[in-house]
JSON list of C-alpha atoms in Angstrom, two decimals:
[
{"chain": "A", "resi": 238, "resn": "THR", "atom": "CA", "xyz": [0.00, 0.00, 0.00]},
{"chain": "A", "resi": 239, "resn": "ARG", "atom": "CA", "xyz": [2.84, 2.35, 0.85]},
{"chain": "A", "resi": 240, "resn": "TRP", "atom": "CA", "xyz": [4.65, 1.68, -2.43]},
{"chain": "A", "resi": 241, "resn": "HIS", "atom": "CA", "xyz": [1.43, 2.19, -4.39]},
{"chain": "A", "resi": 242, "resn": "ALA", "atom": "CA", "xyz": [0.84, 5.55, -2.69]},
{"chain": "A", "resi": 243, "resn": "ALA", "atom": "CA", "xyz": [4.47, 6.56, -3.28]},
{"chain": "A", "resi": 244, "resn": "LEU", "atom": "CA", "xyz": [4.32, 5.68, -6.99]},
{"chain": "A", "resi": 245, "resn": "THR", "atom": "CA", "xyz": [1.05, 7.56, -7.41]},
{"chain": "A", "resi": 246, "resn": "LEU", "atom": "CA", "xyz": [2.55, 10.69, -5.84]},
{"chain": "A", "resi": 247, "resn": "ALA", "atom": "CA", "xyz": [5.78, 10.29, -7.81]},
{"chain": "A", "resi": 248, "resn": "ARG", "atom": "CA", "xyz": [3.85, 10.33, -11.09]},
{"chain": "A", "resi": 249, "resn": "THR", "atom": "CA", "xyz": [2.41, 13.73, -10.14]},
{"chain": "A", "resi": 250, "resn": "GLY", "atom": "CA", "xyz": [5.90, 15.10, -9.55]},
{"chain": "A", "resi": 251, "resn": "ASP", "atom": "CA", "xyz": [5.42, 15.76, -5.83]},
{"chain": "A", "resi": 252, "resn": "ALA", "atom": "CA", "xyz": [8.79, 14.59, -4.48]},
{"chain": "A", "resi": 253, "resn": "ALA", "atom": "CA", "xyz": [8.22, 15.82, -0.91]},
{"chain": "A", "resi": 254, "resn": "ALA", "atom": "CA", "xyz": [4.97, 13.90, -0.53]},
{"chain": "A", "resi": 255, "resn": "THR", "atom": "CA", "xyz": [6.56, 10.80, -2.05]},
{"chain": "A", "resi": 256, "resn": "LEU", "atom": "CA", "xyz": [9.43, 10.85, 0.43]},
{"chain": "A", "resi": 257, "resn": "GLY", "atom": "CA", "xyz": [6.94, 11.54, 3.21]},
{"chain": "A", "resi": 258, "resn": "VAL", "atom": "CA", "xyz": [5.09, 8.31, 2.45]},
{"chain": "A", "resi": 259, "resn": "LEU", "atom": "CA", "xyz": [8.33, 6.32, 2.39]},
{"chain": "A", "resi": 260, "resn": "GLY", "atom": "CA", "xyz": [9.55, 7.97, 5.58]},
{"chain": "A", "resi": 261, "resn": "ARG", "atom": "CA", "xyz": [6.70, 7.07, 7.90]},
{"chain": "A", "resi": 262, "resn": "ALA", "atom": "CA", "xyz": [7.56, 6.32, 11.52]},
{"chain": "A", "resi": 263, "resn": "ARG", "atom": "CA", "xyz": [8.97, 2.91, 12.27]},
{"chain": "A", "resi": 264, "resn": "ALA", "atom": "CA", "xyz": [8.20, 0.69, 15.28]},
{"chain": "A", "resi": 265, "resn": "ARG", "atom": "CA", "xyz": [11.56, 1.35, 16.99]},
{"chain": "A", "resi": 266, "resn": "GLY", "atom": "CA", "xyz": [11.27, 3.36, 20.18]},
{"chain": "A", "resi": 267, "resn": "ARG", "atom": "CA", "xyz": [7.53, 3.06, 20.70]},
{"chain": "A", "resi": 268, "resn": "GLY", "atom": "CA", "xyz": [8.14, 1.64, 24.17]},
{"chain": "A", "resi": 269, "resn": "ILE", "atom": "CA", "xyz": [9.94, 4.80, 25.32]},
{"chain": "A", "resi": 270, "resn": "HIS", "atom": "CA", "xyz": [7.72, 6.91, 27.55]},
{"chain": "A", "resi": 271, "resn": "LEU", "atom": "CA", "xyz": [8.46, 10.56, 28.21]},
{"chain": "A", "resi": 272, "resn": "ALA", "atom": "CA", "xyz": [7.67, 12.49, 31.35]},
{"chain": "A", "resi": 273, "resn": "LEU", "atom": "CA", "xyz": [6.79, 15.69, 29.56]},
{"chain": "A", "resi": 274, "resn": "SER", "atom": "CA", "xyz": [7.49, 19.01, 31.22]},
{"chain": "A", "resi": 275, "resn": "ARG", "atom": "CA", "xyz": [4.70, 21.44, 32.08]},
{"chain": "A", "resi": 276, "resn": "PHE", "atom": "CA", "xyz": [6.78, 24.03, 30.24]},
{"chain": "A", "resi": 277, "resn": "LEU", "atom": "CA", "xyz": [5.45, 23.49, 26.73]},
{"chain": "A", "resi": 278, "resn": "PRO", "atom": "CA", "xyz": [8.58, 24.42, 24.73]},
{"chain": "A", "resi": 279, "resn": "ALA", "atom": "CA", "xyz": [10.55, 21.86, 26.77]},
{"chain": "A", "resi": 280, "resn": "ALA", "atom": "CA", "xyz": [7.83, 19.25, 26.16]},
{"chain": "A", "resi": 281, "resn": "TRP", "atom": "CA", "xyz": [7.88, 19.90, 22.41]},
{"chain": "A", "resi": 282, "resn": "LEU", "atom": "CA", "xyz": [11.69, 19.71, 22.46]},
{"chain": "A", "resi": 283, "resn": "ALA", "atom": "CA", "xyz": [11.57, 16.32, 24.19]},
{"chain": "A", "resi": 284, "resn": "ARG", "atom": "CA", "xyz": [9.02, 15.01, 21.68]},
{"chain": "A", "resi": 285, "resn": "ASP", "atom": "CA", "xyz": [11.16, 16.05, 18.72]},
{"chain": "A", "resi": 286, "resn": "ALA", "atom": "CA", "xyz": [14.27, 14.55, 20.33]},
{"chain": "A", "resi": 287, "resn": "LEU", "atom": "CA", "xyz": [12.43, 11.24, 20.76]},
{"chain": "A", "resi": 288, "resn": "VAL", "atom": "CA", "xyz": [11.53, 11.25, 17.06]},
{"chain": "A", "resi": 289, "resn": "ALA", "atom": "CA", "xyz": [15.24, 11.65, 16.25]},
{"chain": "A", "resi": 290, "resn": "LEU", "atom": "CA", "xyz": [16.16, 8.82, 18.63]},
{"chain": "A", "resi": 291, "resn": "ARG", "atom": "CA", "xyz": [13.71, 6.50, 16.89]},
{"chain": "A", "resi": 292, "resn": "ARG", "atom": "CA", "xyz": [15.83, 6.78, 13.72]},
{"chain": "A", "resi": 293, "resn": "PRO", "atom": "CA", "xyz": [19.38, 6.78, 15.10]},
{"chain": "A", "resi": 294, "resn": "VAL", "atom": "CA", "xyz": [21.23, 6.10, 11.85]},
{"chain": "A", "resi": 295, "resn": "ARG", "atom": "CA", "xyz": [19.46, 8.90, 9.99]},
{"chain": "A", "resi": 296, "resn": "SER", "atom": "CA", "xyz": [20.01, 11.28, 12.91]},
{"chain": "A", "resi": 297, "resn": "VAL", "atom": "CA", "xyz": [23.73, 10.51, 13.17]},
{"chain": "A", "resi": 298, "resn": "VAL", "atom": "CA", "xyz": [24.20, 10.98, 9.42]},
{"chain": "A", "resi": 299, "resn": "GLY", "atom": "CA", "xyz": [22.26, 14.24, 9.58]},
{"chain": "A", "resi": 300, "resn": "PHE", "atom": "CA", "xyz": [24.35, 15.57, 12.48]},
{"chain": "A", "resi": 301, "resn": "VAL", "atom": "CA", "xyz": [27.62, 14.67, 10.73]},
{"chain": "A", "resi": 302, "resn": "ALA", "atom": "CA", "xyz": [26.35, 16.38, 7.58]},
{"chain": "A", "resi": 303, "resn": "LEU", "atom": "CA", "xyz": [25.52, 19.50, 9.62]},
{"chain": "A", "resi": 304, "resn": "VAL", "atom": "CA", "xyz": [29.07, 19.51, 10.98]},
{"chain": "A", "resi": 305, "resn": "GLY", "atom": "CA", "xyz": [30.43, 19.14, 7.44]},
{"chain": "A", "resi": 306, "resn": "SER", "atom": "CA", "xyz": [28.28, 21.99, 6.16]},
{"chain": "A", "resi": 307, "resn": "GLY", "atom": "CA", "xyz": [29.55, 24.23, 8.96]},
{"chain": "A", "resi": 308, "resn": "ALA", "atom": "CA", "xyz": [33.13, 23.38, 8.02]},
{"chain": "A", "resi": 309, "resn": "LEU", "atom": "CA", "xyz": [32.51, 24.17, 4.34]},
{"chain": "A", "resi": 310, "resn": "LEU", "atom": "CA", "xyz": [30.70, 27.45, 5.01]},
{"chain": "A", "resi": 311, "resn": "GLY", "atom": "CA", "xyz": [33.25, 28.51, 7.61]},
{"chain": "A", "resi": 312, "resn": "SER", "atom": "CA", "xyz": [36.16, 27.84, 5.22]},
{"chain": "A", "resi": 313, "resn": "ALA", "atom": "CA", "xyz": [34.45, 29.74, 2.40]},
{"chain": "A", "resi": 314, "resn": "ALA", "atom": "CA", "xyz": [33.69, 32.72, 4.65]},
{"chain": "A", "resi": 315, "resn": "ALA", "atom": "CA", "xyz": [37.19, 32.85, 6.14]},
{"chain": "A", "resi": 316, "resn": "SER", "atom": "CA", "xyz": [39.08, 32.52, 2.87]},
{"chain": "A", "resi": 317, "resn": "PRO", "atom": "CA", "xyz": [37.95, 34.45, -0.24]},
{"chain": "A", "resi": 318, "resn": "ALA", "atom": "CA", "xyz": [40.38, 32.36, -2.27]},
{"chain": "A", "resi": 319, "resn": "ALA", "atom": "CA", "xyz": [38.47, 29.18, -1.39]},
{"chain": "A", "resi": 320, "resn": "GLY", "atom": "CA", "xyz": [36.15, 29.79, -4.32]},
{"chain": "A", "resi": 321, "resn": "THR", "atom": "CA", "xyz": [32.43, 29.30, -4.67]},
{"chain": "A", "resi": 322, "resn": "ALA", "atom": "CA", "xyz": [32.37, 25.50, -4.52]},
{"chain": "A", "resi": 323, "resn": "PRO", "atom": "CA", "xyz": [32.68, 25.16, -0.70]},
{"chain": "A", "resi": 324, "resn": "ALA", "atom": "CA", "xyz": [30.01, 27.81, -0.11]},
{"chain": "A", "resi": 325, "resn": "LEU", "atom": "CA", "xyz": [27.48, 26.29, -2.50]},
{"chain": "A", "resi": 326, "resn": "SER", "atom": "CA", "xyz": [28.25, 22.73, -1.39]},
{"chain": "A", "resi": 327, "resn": "GLY", "atom": "CA", "xyz": [27.90, 23.77, 2.24]},
{"chain": "A", "resi": 328, "resn": "ALA", "atom": "CA", "xyz": [24.57, 25.45, 1.53]},
{"chain": "A", "resi": 329, "resn": "ILE", "atom": "CA", "xyz": [23.15, 22.32, -0.16]},
{"chain": "A", "resi": 330, "resn": "LEU", "atom": "CA", "xyz": [24.48, 20.05, 2.58]},
{"chain": "A", "resi": 331, "resn": "LEU", "atom": "CA", "xyz": [23.08, 22.32, 5.30]},
{"chain": "A", "resi": 332, "resn": "PHE", "atom": "CA", "xyz": [19.64, 22.38, 3.69]},
{"chain": "A", "resi": 333, "resn": "LEU", "atom": "CA", "xyz": [19.51, 18.60, 3.29]},
{"chain": "A", "resi": 334, "resn": "ALA", "atom": "CA", "xyz": [20.89, 17.84, 6.76]},
{"chain": "A", "resi": 335, "resn": "ALA", "atom": "CA", "xyz": [18.58, 20.28, 8.55]},
{"chain": "A", "resi": 336, "resn": "GLY", "atom": "CA", "xyz": [15.57, 18.49, 7.05]},
{"chain": "A", "resi": 337, "resn": "VAL", "atom": "CA", "xyz": [16.45, 15.33, 8.98]},
{"chain": "A", "resi": 338, "resn": "PHE", "atom": "CA", "xyz": [15.47, 17.05, 12.23]},
{"chain": "A", "resi": 339, "resn": "CYS", "atom": "CA", "xyz": [12.37, 18.90, 10.93]},
{"chain": "A", "resi": 340, "resn": "ASP", "atom": "CA", "xyz": [9.83, 16.09, 11.33]},
{"chain": "A", "resi": 341, "resn": "GLY", "atom": "CA", "xyz": [8.11, 18.16, 14.00]},
{"chain": "A", "resi": 342, "resn": "LEU", "atom": "CA", "xyz": [7.65, 21.07, 11.61]},
{"chain": "A", "resi": 343, "resn": "ARG", "atom": "CA", "xyz": [6.17, 18.79, 9.00]},
{"chain": "A", "resi": 344, "resn": "SER", "atom": "CA", "xyz": [3.84, 17.32, 11.62]},
{"chain": "A", "resi": 345, "resn": "ALA", "atom": "CA", "xyz": [2.77, 20.84, 12.63]},
{"chain": "A", "resi": 346, "resn": "ALA", "atom": "CA", "xyz": [1.98, 21.66, 9.00]},
{"chain": "A", "resi": 347, "resn": "ASP", "atom": "CA", "xyz": [0.02, 18.42, 8.51]},
{"chain": "A", "resi": 348, "resn": "GLY", "atom": "CA", "xyz": [-2.04, 19.06, 11.63]},
{"chain": "A", "resi": 349, "resn": "ALA", "atom": "CA", "xyz": [-2.60, 22.77, 11.06]},
{"chain": "A", "resi": 350, "resn": "GLY", "atom": "CA", "xyz": [-6.31, 22.29, 10.40]},
{"chain": "A", "resi": 351, "resn": "ARG", "atom": "CA", "xyz": [-7.07, 20.00, 13.33]},
{"chain": "A", "resi": 352, "resn": "ALA", "atom": "CA", "xyz": [-8.27, 20.95, 16.78]},
{"chain": "A", "resi": 353, "resn": "PRO", "atom": "CA", "xyz": [-5.31, 22.56, 18.59]},
{"chain": "A", "resi": 354, "resn": "LEU", "atom": "CA", "xyz": [-3.44, 20.27, 20.98]},
{"chain": "A", "resi": 355, "resn": "LEU", "atom": "CA", "xyz": [-3.49, 21.70, 24.54]},
{"chain": "A", "resi": 356, "resn": "GLY", "atom": "CA", "xyz": [-4.88, 24.95, 23.17]},
{"chain": "A", "resi": 357, "resn": "VAL", "atom": "CA", "xyz": [-1.66, 25.68, 21.28]},
{"chain": "A", "resi": 358, "resn": "SER", "atom": "CA", "xyz": [-2.11, 27.85, 18.19]},
{"chain": "A", "resi": 359, "resn": "VAL", "atom": "CA", "xyz": [-0.70, 26.99, 14.78]},
{"chain": "A", "resi": 360, "resn": "ARG", "atom": "CA", "xyz": [2.00, 29.65, 15.09]},
{"chain": "A", "resi": 361, "resn": "ALA", "atom": "CA", "xyz": [3.04, 28.53, 18.57]},
{"chain": "A", "resi": 362, "resn": "ASP", "atom": "CA", "xyz": [3.11, 24.88, 17.52]},
{"chain": "A", "resi": 363, "resn": "ALA", "atom": "CA", "xyz": [5.37, 25.64, 14.56]},
{"chain": "A", "resi": 364, "resn": "ALA", "atom": "CA", "xyz": [7.60, 27.90, 16.67]},
{"chain": "A", "resi": 365, "resn": "MET", "atom": "CA", "xyz": [8.10, 25.26, 19.36]},
{"chain": "A", "resi": 366, "resn": "HIS", "atom": "CA", "xyz": [8.84, 22.58, 16.76]},
{"chain": "A", "resi": 367, "resn": "THR", "atom": "CA", "xyz": [11.53, 24.90, 15.35]},
{"chain": "A", "resi": 368, "resn": "VAL", "atom": "CA", "xyz": [13.55, 24.83, 18.59]},
{"chain": "A", "resi": 369, "resn": "PHE", "atom": "CA", "xyz": [14.99, 21.32, 18.16]},
{"chain": "A", "resi": 370, "resn": "PRO", "atom": "CA", "xyz": [16.34, 21.66, 14.59]},
{"chain": "A", "resi": 371, "resn": "LEU", "atom": "CA", "xyz": [17.52, 25.19, 15.36]},
{"chain": "A", "resi": 372, "resn": "LEU", "atom": "CA", "xyz": [19.58, 24.11, 18.37]},
{"chain": "A", "resi": 373, "resn": "LEU", "atom": "CA", "xyz": [21.09, 21.15, 16.52]},
{"chain": "A", "resi": 374, "resn": "ALA", "atom": "CA", "xyz": [21.89, 23.20, 13.41]},
{"chain": "A", "resi": 375, "resn": "ILE", "atom": "CA", "xyz": [23.57, 25.93, 15.48]},
{"chain": "A", "resi": 376, "resn": "ALA", "atom": "CA", "xyz": [25.61, 23.52, 17.61]},
{"chain": "A", "resi": 377, "resn": "ALA", "atom": "CA", "xyz": [26.70, 21.24, 14.75]},
{"chain": "A", "resi": 378, "resn": "SER", "atom": "CA", "xyz": [27.53, 24.02, 12.28]},
{"chain": "A", "resi": 379, "resn": "GLU", "atom": "CA", "xyz": [29.55, 25.91, 14.89]},
{"chain": "A", "resi": 380, "resn": "LEU", "atom": "CA", "xyz": [31.42, 22.72, 15.72]},
{"chain": "A", "resi": 381, "resn": "GLY", "atom": "CA", "xyz": [32.16, 22.27, 12.02]},
{"chain": "A", "resi": 382, "resn": "ALA", "atom": "CA", "xyz": [33.47, 25.82, 11.70]},
{"chain": "A", "resi": 383, "resn": "LEU", "atom": "CA", "xyz": [35.75, 25.32, 14.71]},
{"chain": "A", "resi": 384, "resn": "LEU", "atom": "CA", "xyz": [37.06, 21.99, 13.39]},
{"chain": "A", "resi": 385, "resn": "ALA", "atom": "CA", "xyz": [37.83, 23.65, 10.04]},
{"chain": "A", "resi": 386, "resn": "GLY", "atom": "CA", "xyz": [39.87, 26.34, 11.78]},
{"chain": "A", "resi": 387, "resn": "ALA", "atom": "CA", "xyz": [37.36, 29.07, 10.93]},
{"chain": "A", "resi": 388, "resn": "GLY", "atom": "CA", "xyz": [36.46, 29.99, 14.49]},
{"chain": "A", "resi": 389, "resn": "ALA", "atom": "CA", "xyz": [36.39, 33.68, 13.63]},
{"chain": "A", "resi": 390, "resn": "MET", "atom": "CA", "xyz": [33.55, 32.97, 11.20]},
{"chain": "A", "resi": 391, "resn": "SER", "atom": "CA", "xyz": [31.54, 30.77, 13.59]},
{"chain": "A", "resi": 392, "resn": "GLY", "atom": "CA", "xyz": [29.08, 33.61, 14.22]},
{"chain": "A", "resi": 393, "resn": "TRP", "atom": "CA", "xyz": [28.35, 33.87, 10.50]},
{"chain": "A", "resi": 394, "resn": "VAL", "atom": "CA", "xyz": [27.96, 30.11, 10.14]},
{"chain": "A", "resi": 395, "resn": "VAL", "atom": "CA", "xyz": [25.53, 30.01, 13.08]},
{"chain": "A", "resi": 396, "resn": "ALA", "atom": "CA", "xyz": [23.46, 32.85, 11.60]},
{"chain": "A", "resi": 397, "resn": "VAL", "atom": "CA", "xyz": [23.31, 31.11, 8.22]},
{"chain": "A", "resi": 398, "resn": "ALA", "atom": "CA", "xyz": [22.30, 27.81, 9.85]},
{"chain": "A", "resi": 399, "resn": "ALA", "atom": "CA", "xyz": [19.47, 29.55, 11.71]},
{"chain": "A", "resi": 400, "resn": "CYS", "atom": "CA", "xyz": [18.30, 31.10, 8.45]},
{"chain": "A", "resi": 401, "resn": "ILE", "atom": "CA", "xyz": [18.24, 27.72, 6.70]},
{"chain": "A", "resi": 402, "resn": "VAL", "atom": "CA", "xyz": [16.10, 26.27, 9.50]},
{"chain": "A", "resi": 403, "resn": "ILE", "atom": "CA", "xyz": [13.60, 29.05, 8.76]},
{"chain": "A", "resi": 404, "resn": "VAL", "atom": "CA", "xyz": [13.72, 28.01, 5.10]},
{"chain": "A", "resi": 405, "resn": "ARG", "atom": "CA", "xyz": [12.94, 24.47, 6.21]},
{"chain": "A", "resi": 406, "resn": "ALA", "atom": "CA", "xyz": [9.96, 25.74, 8.22]},
{"chain": "A", "resi": 407, "resn": "MET", "atom": "CA", "xyz": [8.69, 27.61, 5.17]},
{"chain": "A", "resi": 408, "resn": "ASP", "atom": "CA", "xyz": [9.15, 24.51, 3.03]},
{"chain": "A", "resi": 409, "resn": "ALA", "atom": "CA", "xyz": [7.33, 22.28, 5.54]},
{"chain": "A", "resi": 410, "resn": "ALA", "atom": "CA", "xyz": [4.17, 24.38, 5.27]},
{"chain": "A", "resi": 411, "resn": "LYS", "atom": "CA", "xyz": [4.21, 24.55, 1.47]},
{"chain": "A", "resi": 412, "resn": "GLY", "atom": "CA", "xyz": [1.50, 21.95, 1.12]},
{"chain": "A", "resi": 413, "resn": "PRO", "atom": "CA", "xyz": [0.80, 19.54, -1.76]},
{"chain": "A", "resi": 414, "resn": "LEU", "atom": "CA", "xyz": [1.63, 20.28, -5.36]},
{"chain": "A", "resi": 415, "resn": "PRO", "atom": "CA", "xyz": [-1.07, 22.55, -6.87]},
{"chain": "A", "resi": 416, "resn": "ILE", "atom": "CA", "xyz": [-2.96, 20.75, -9.60]},
{"chain": "A", "resi": 417, "resn": "GLU", "atom": "CA", "xyz": [-2.72, 23.86, -11.80]},
{"chain": "A", "resi": 418, "resn": "LEU", "atom": "CA", "xyz": [1.00, 23.28, -12.23]},
{"chain": "A", "resi": 419, "resn": "LEU", "atom": "CA", "xyz": [0.32, 19.96, -13.95]},
{"chain": "A", "resi": 420, "resn": "MET", "atom": "CA", "xyz": [-1.66, 21.64, -16.72]},
{"chain": "A", "resi": 421, "resn": "PRO", "atom": "CA", "xyz": [0.18, 21.73, -20.08]},
{"chain": "A", "resi": 422, "resn": "VAL", "atom": "CA", "xyz": [2.02, 24.94, -20.98]},
{"chain": "A", "resi": 423, "resn": "PRO", "atom": "CA", "xyz": [2.36, 24.86, -24.79]},
{"chain": "A", "resi": 424, "resn": "THR", "atom": "CA", "xyz": [5.20, 26.87, -26.31]},
{"chain": "A", "resi": 425, "resn": "PRO", "atom": "CA", "xyz": [6.98, 26.79, -29.69]},
{"chain": "A", "resi": 426, "resn": "MET", "atom": "CA", "xyz": [9.54, 24.55, -27.97]},
{"chain": "A", "resi": 427, "resn": "GLY", "atom": "CA", "xyz": [6.90, 22.15, -26.66]},
{"chain": "A", "resi": 428, "resn": "ASP", "atom": "CA", "xyz": [5.25, 21.62, -23.30]},
{"chain": "A", "resi": 429, "resn": "VAL", "atom": "CA", "xyz": [7.26, 23.33, -20.53]},
{"chain": "A", "resi": 430, "resn": "SER", "atom": "CA", "xyz": [4.95, 22.51, -17.62]},
{"chain": "A", "resi": 431, "resn": "VAL", "atom": "CA", "xyz": [7.75, 20.36, -16.18]},
{"chain": "A", "resi": 432, "resn": "VAL", "atom": "CA", "xyz": [9.76, 23.56, -15.62]},
{"chain": "A", "resi": 433, "resn": "THR", "atom": "CA", "xyz": [7.09, 25.05, -13.36]},
{"chain": "A", "resi": 434, "resn": "VAL", "atom": "CA", "xyz": [6.88, 21.80, -11.39]},
{"chain": "A", "resi": 435, "resn": "LEU", "atom": "CA", "xyz": [10.67, 21.75, -10.94]},
{"chain": "A", "resi": 436, "resn": "LEU", "atom": "CA", "xyz": [10.67, 25.37, -9.79]},
{"chain": "A", "resi": 437, "resn": "TRP", "atom": "CA", "xyz": [7.90, 24.65, -7.29]},
{"chain": "A", "resi": 438, "resn": "GLN", "atom": "CA", "xyz": [9.76, 21.62, -5.99]},
{"chain": "A", "resi": 439, "resn": "SER", "atom": "CA", "xyz": [13.14, 23.33, -5.67]},
{"chain": "A", "resi": 440, "resn": "ASP", "atom": "CA", "xyz": [12.18, 26.79, -4.37]},
{"chain": "A", "resi": 441, "resn": "ALA", "atom": "CA", "xyz": [13.53, 26.11, -0.86]},
{"chain": "A", "resi": 442, "resn": "LEU", "atom": "CA", "xyz": [16.79, 24.68, -2.19]},
{"chain": "A", "resi": 443, "resn": "LEU", "atom": "CA", "xyz": [17.25, 27.65, -4.51]},
{"chain": "A", "resi": 444, "resn": "LEU", "atom": "CA", "xyz": [16.63, 30.04, -1.61]},
{"chain": "A", "resi": 445, "resn": "SER", "atom": "CA", "xyz": [19.21, 28.15, 0.46]},
{"chain": "A", "resi": 446, "resn": "LEU", "atom": "CA", "xyz": [21.78, 28.45, -2.32]},
{"chain": "A", "resi": 447, "resn": "LEU", "atom": "CA", "xyz": [21.05, 32.15, -2.66]},
{"chain": "A", "resi": 448, "resn": "VAL", "atom": "CA", "xyz": [21.06, 32.99, 1.05]},
{"chain": "A", "resi": 449, "resn": "ALA", "atom": "CA", "xyz": [23.62, 30.59, 2.52]},
{"chain": "A", "resi": 450, "resn": "GLY", "atom": "CA", "xyz": [25.85, 30.14, -0.53]},
{"chain": "A", "resi": 451, "resn": "GLY", "atom": "CA", "xyz": [25.54, 33.52, -2.24]},
{"chain": "A", "resi": 452, "resn": "LEU", "atom": "CA", "xyz": [25.90, 35.67, 0.87]},
{"chain": "A", "resi": 453, "resn": "THR", "atom": "CA", "xyz": [28.81, 33.57, 2.14]},
{"chain": "A", "resi": 454, "resn": "ILE", "atom": "CA", "xyz": [30.60, 34.15, -1.16]},
{"chain": "A", "resi": 455, "resn": "ALA", "atom": "CA", "xyz": [29.84, 37.87, -0.90]},
{"chain": "A", "resi": 456, "resn": "LEU", "atom": "CA", "xyz": [30.81, 38.19, 2.78]},
{"chain": "A", "resi": 457, "resn": "PRO", "atom": "CA", "xyz": [34.53, 39.05, 2.27]},
{"chain": "A", "resi": 458, "resn": "ALA", "atom": "CA", "xyz": [33.64, 41.82, -0.18]},
{"chain": "A", "resi": 459, "resn": "TRP", "atom": "CA", "xyz": [30.43, 43.10, 1.42]},
{"chain": "A", "resi": 460, "resn": "GLY", "atom": "CA", "xyz": [31.36, 42.87, 5.09]},
{"chain": "A", "resi": 461, "resn": "ALA", "atom": "CA", "xyz": [28.56, 44.39, 7.18]},
{"chain": "A", "resi": 462, "resn": "GLY", "atom": "CA", "xyz": [26.37, 44.54, 4.06]},
{"chain": "A", "resi": 463, "resn": "ALA", "atom": "CA", "xyz": [26.24, 40.75, 3.96]},
{"chain": "A", "resi": 464, "resn": "TRP", "atom": "CA", "xyz": [25.07, 40.66, 7.59]},
{"chain": "A", "resi": 465, "resn": "ILE", "atom": "CA", "xyz": [22.34, 43.19, 6.81]},
{"chain": "A", "resi": 466, "resn": "ALA", "atom": "CA", "xyz": [21.25, 41.20, 3.75]},
{"chain": "A", "resi": 467, "resn": "LEU", "atom": "CA", "xyz": [21.15, 38.00, 5.83]},
{"chain": "A", "resi": 468, "resn": "ALA", "atom": "CA", "xyz": [19.01, 39.70, 8.51]},
{"chain": "A", "resi": 469, "resn": "VAL", "atom": "CA", "xyz": [16.61, 41.02, 5.87]},
{"chain": "A", "resi": 470, "resn": "ALA", "atom": "CA", "xyz": [16.43, 37.58, 4.22]},
{"chain": "A", "resi": 471, "resn": "ALA", "atom": "CA", "xyz": [15.72, 35.93, 7.58]},
{"chain": "A", "resi": 472, "resn": "ALA", "atom": "CA", "xyz": [12.91, 38.39, 8.31]},
{"chain": "A", "resi": 473, "resn": "VAL", "atom": "CA", "xyz": [11.33, 37.85, 4.88]},
{"chain": "A", "resi": 474, "resn": "LEU", "atom": "CA", "xyz": [11.61, 34.06, 5.16]},
{"chain": "A", "resi": 475, "resn": "LEU", "atom": "CA", "xyz": [10.12, 34.14, 8.65]},
{"chain": "A", "resi": 476, "resn": "ALA", "atom": "CA", "xyz": [7.17, 36.16, 7.38]},
{"chain": "A", "resi": 477, "resn": "MET", "atom": "CA", "xyz": [6.70, 33.71, 4.49]},
{"chain": "A", "resi": 478, "resn": "ALA", "atom": "CA", "xyz": [6.82, 30.73, 6.85]},
{"chain": "A", "resi": 479, "resn": "ASP", "atom": "CA", "xyz": [4.28, 32.34, 9.17]},
{"chain": "A", "resi": 480, "resn": "HIS", "atom": "CA", "xyz": [1.99, 33.12, 6.23]},
{"chain": "A", "resi": 481, "resn": "ARG", "atom": "CA", "xyz": [2.18, 29.56, 4.94]},
{"chain": "A", "resi": 482, "resn": "PHE", "atom": "CA", "xyz": [1.33, 28.00, 8.31]},
{"chain": "A", "resi": 483, "resn": "VAL", "atom": "CA", "xyz": [-1.62, 30.35, 8.79]},
{"chain": "A", "resi": 484, "resn": "LYS", "atom": "CA", "xyz": [-2.76, 29.69, 5.22]},
{"chain": "A", "resi": 485, "resn": "ALA", "atom": "CA", "xyz": [-2.46, 25.93, 5.77]},
{"chain": "A", "resi": 486, "resn": "ALA", "atom": "CA", "xyz": [-4.61, 26.21, 8.89]},
{"chain": "A", "resi": 487, "resn": "ALA", "atom": "CA", "xyz": [-7.25, 28.22, 7.05]},
{"chain": "A", "resi": 488, "resn": "ALA", "atom": "CA", "xyz": [-7.23, 25.87, 4.07]},
{"chain": "A", "resi": 489, "resn": "GLN", "atom": "CA", "xyz": [-7.73, 22.82, 6.28]},
{"chain": "A", "resi": 490, "resn": "GLY", "atom": "CA", "xyz": [-10.62, 24.38, 8.17]},
{"chain": "A", "resi": 491, "resn": "ALA", "atom": "CA", "xyz": [-8.99, 25.62, 11.33]},
{"chain": "A", "resi": 492, "resn": "ASP", "atom": "CA", "xyz": [-10.64, 28.40, 13.28]},
{"chain": "A", "resi": 493, "resn": "GLY", "atom": "CA", "xyz": [-7.56, 30.56, 12.97]},
{"chain": "A", "resi": 494, "resn": "PRO", "atom": "CA", "xyz": [-4.10, 31.05, 14.50]}
]
């Protein structure tokens, strides 16, 4: 049944939904019981940590990849002569690795239209599910920058990692592929509807390359300007993520944030 659902989604071009079907929770760790804190952010953090513990191999690979992305971005920021390859590779690796720890964000997006758990709004639920990947991304990327000998750039690497987690939050609330994108787009060169589907699928990755990779490349030349651009990008991405979660809640019939 799972393979049939995955193949059906794959034929529509929705890669995220396809991987979501294949990545459903396994039986490992179901016997672990948590004594959840009354402080809700701590309870949400414990829940997300348990999800990571239930898939130890994936979590270890994701953490190592986060460390590697921090090393690549730190090297690129510290040495202008390093070229663009480390910055772009680090941006891609950071985006992919951060997604390993964003199951809570995807769960918050999927449940945006349901009755709120413990009276928690859609915005608060998404914000509390952001804490776990944010802490891991910051710690692992800073460790990578230190191991690469780019300790002076660890602040930049941490800021970029935080920004990519916001990109992941925005991507989690994107929703299913709009059916309109599957309509044919005739041109003199043939049907180019596949281009719109690819752009829709890769928008978060392209933003990561632009923000994490592009601004890291520009950091030695721009200096403070790169920090300002990163802050503006983070604010815009945060607003987009908030809008998508609220829109998802409204689309699924929630009473509101």
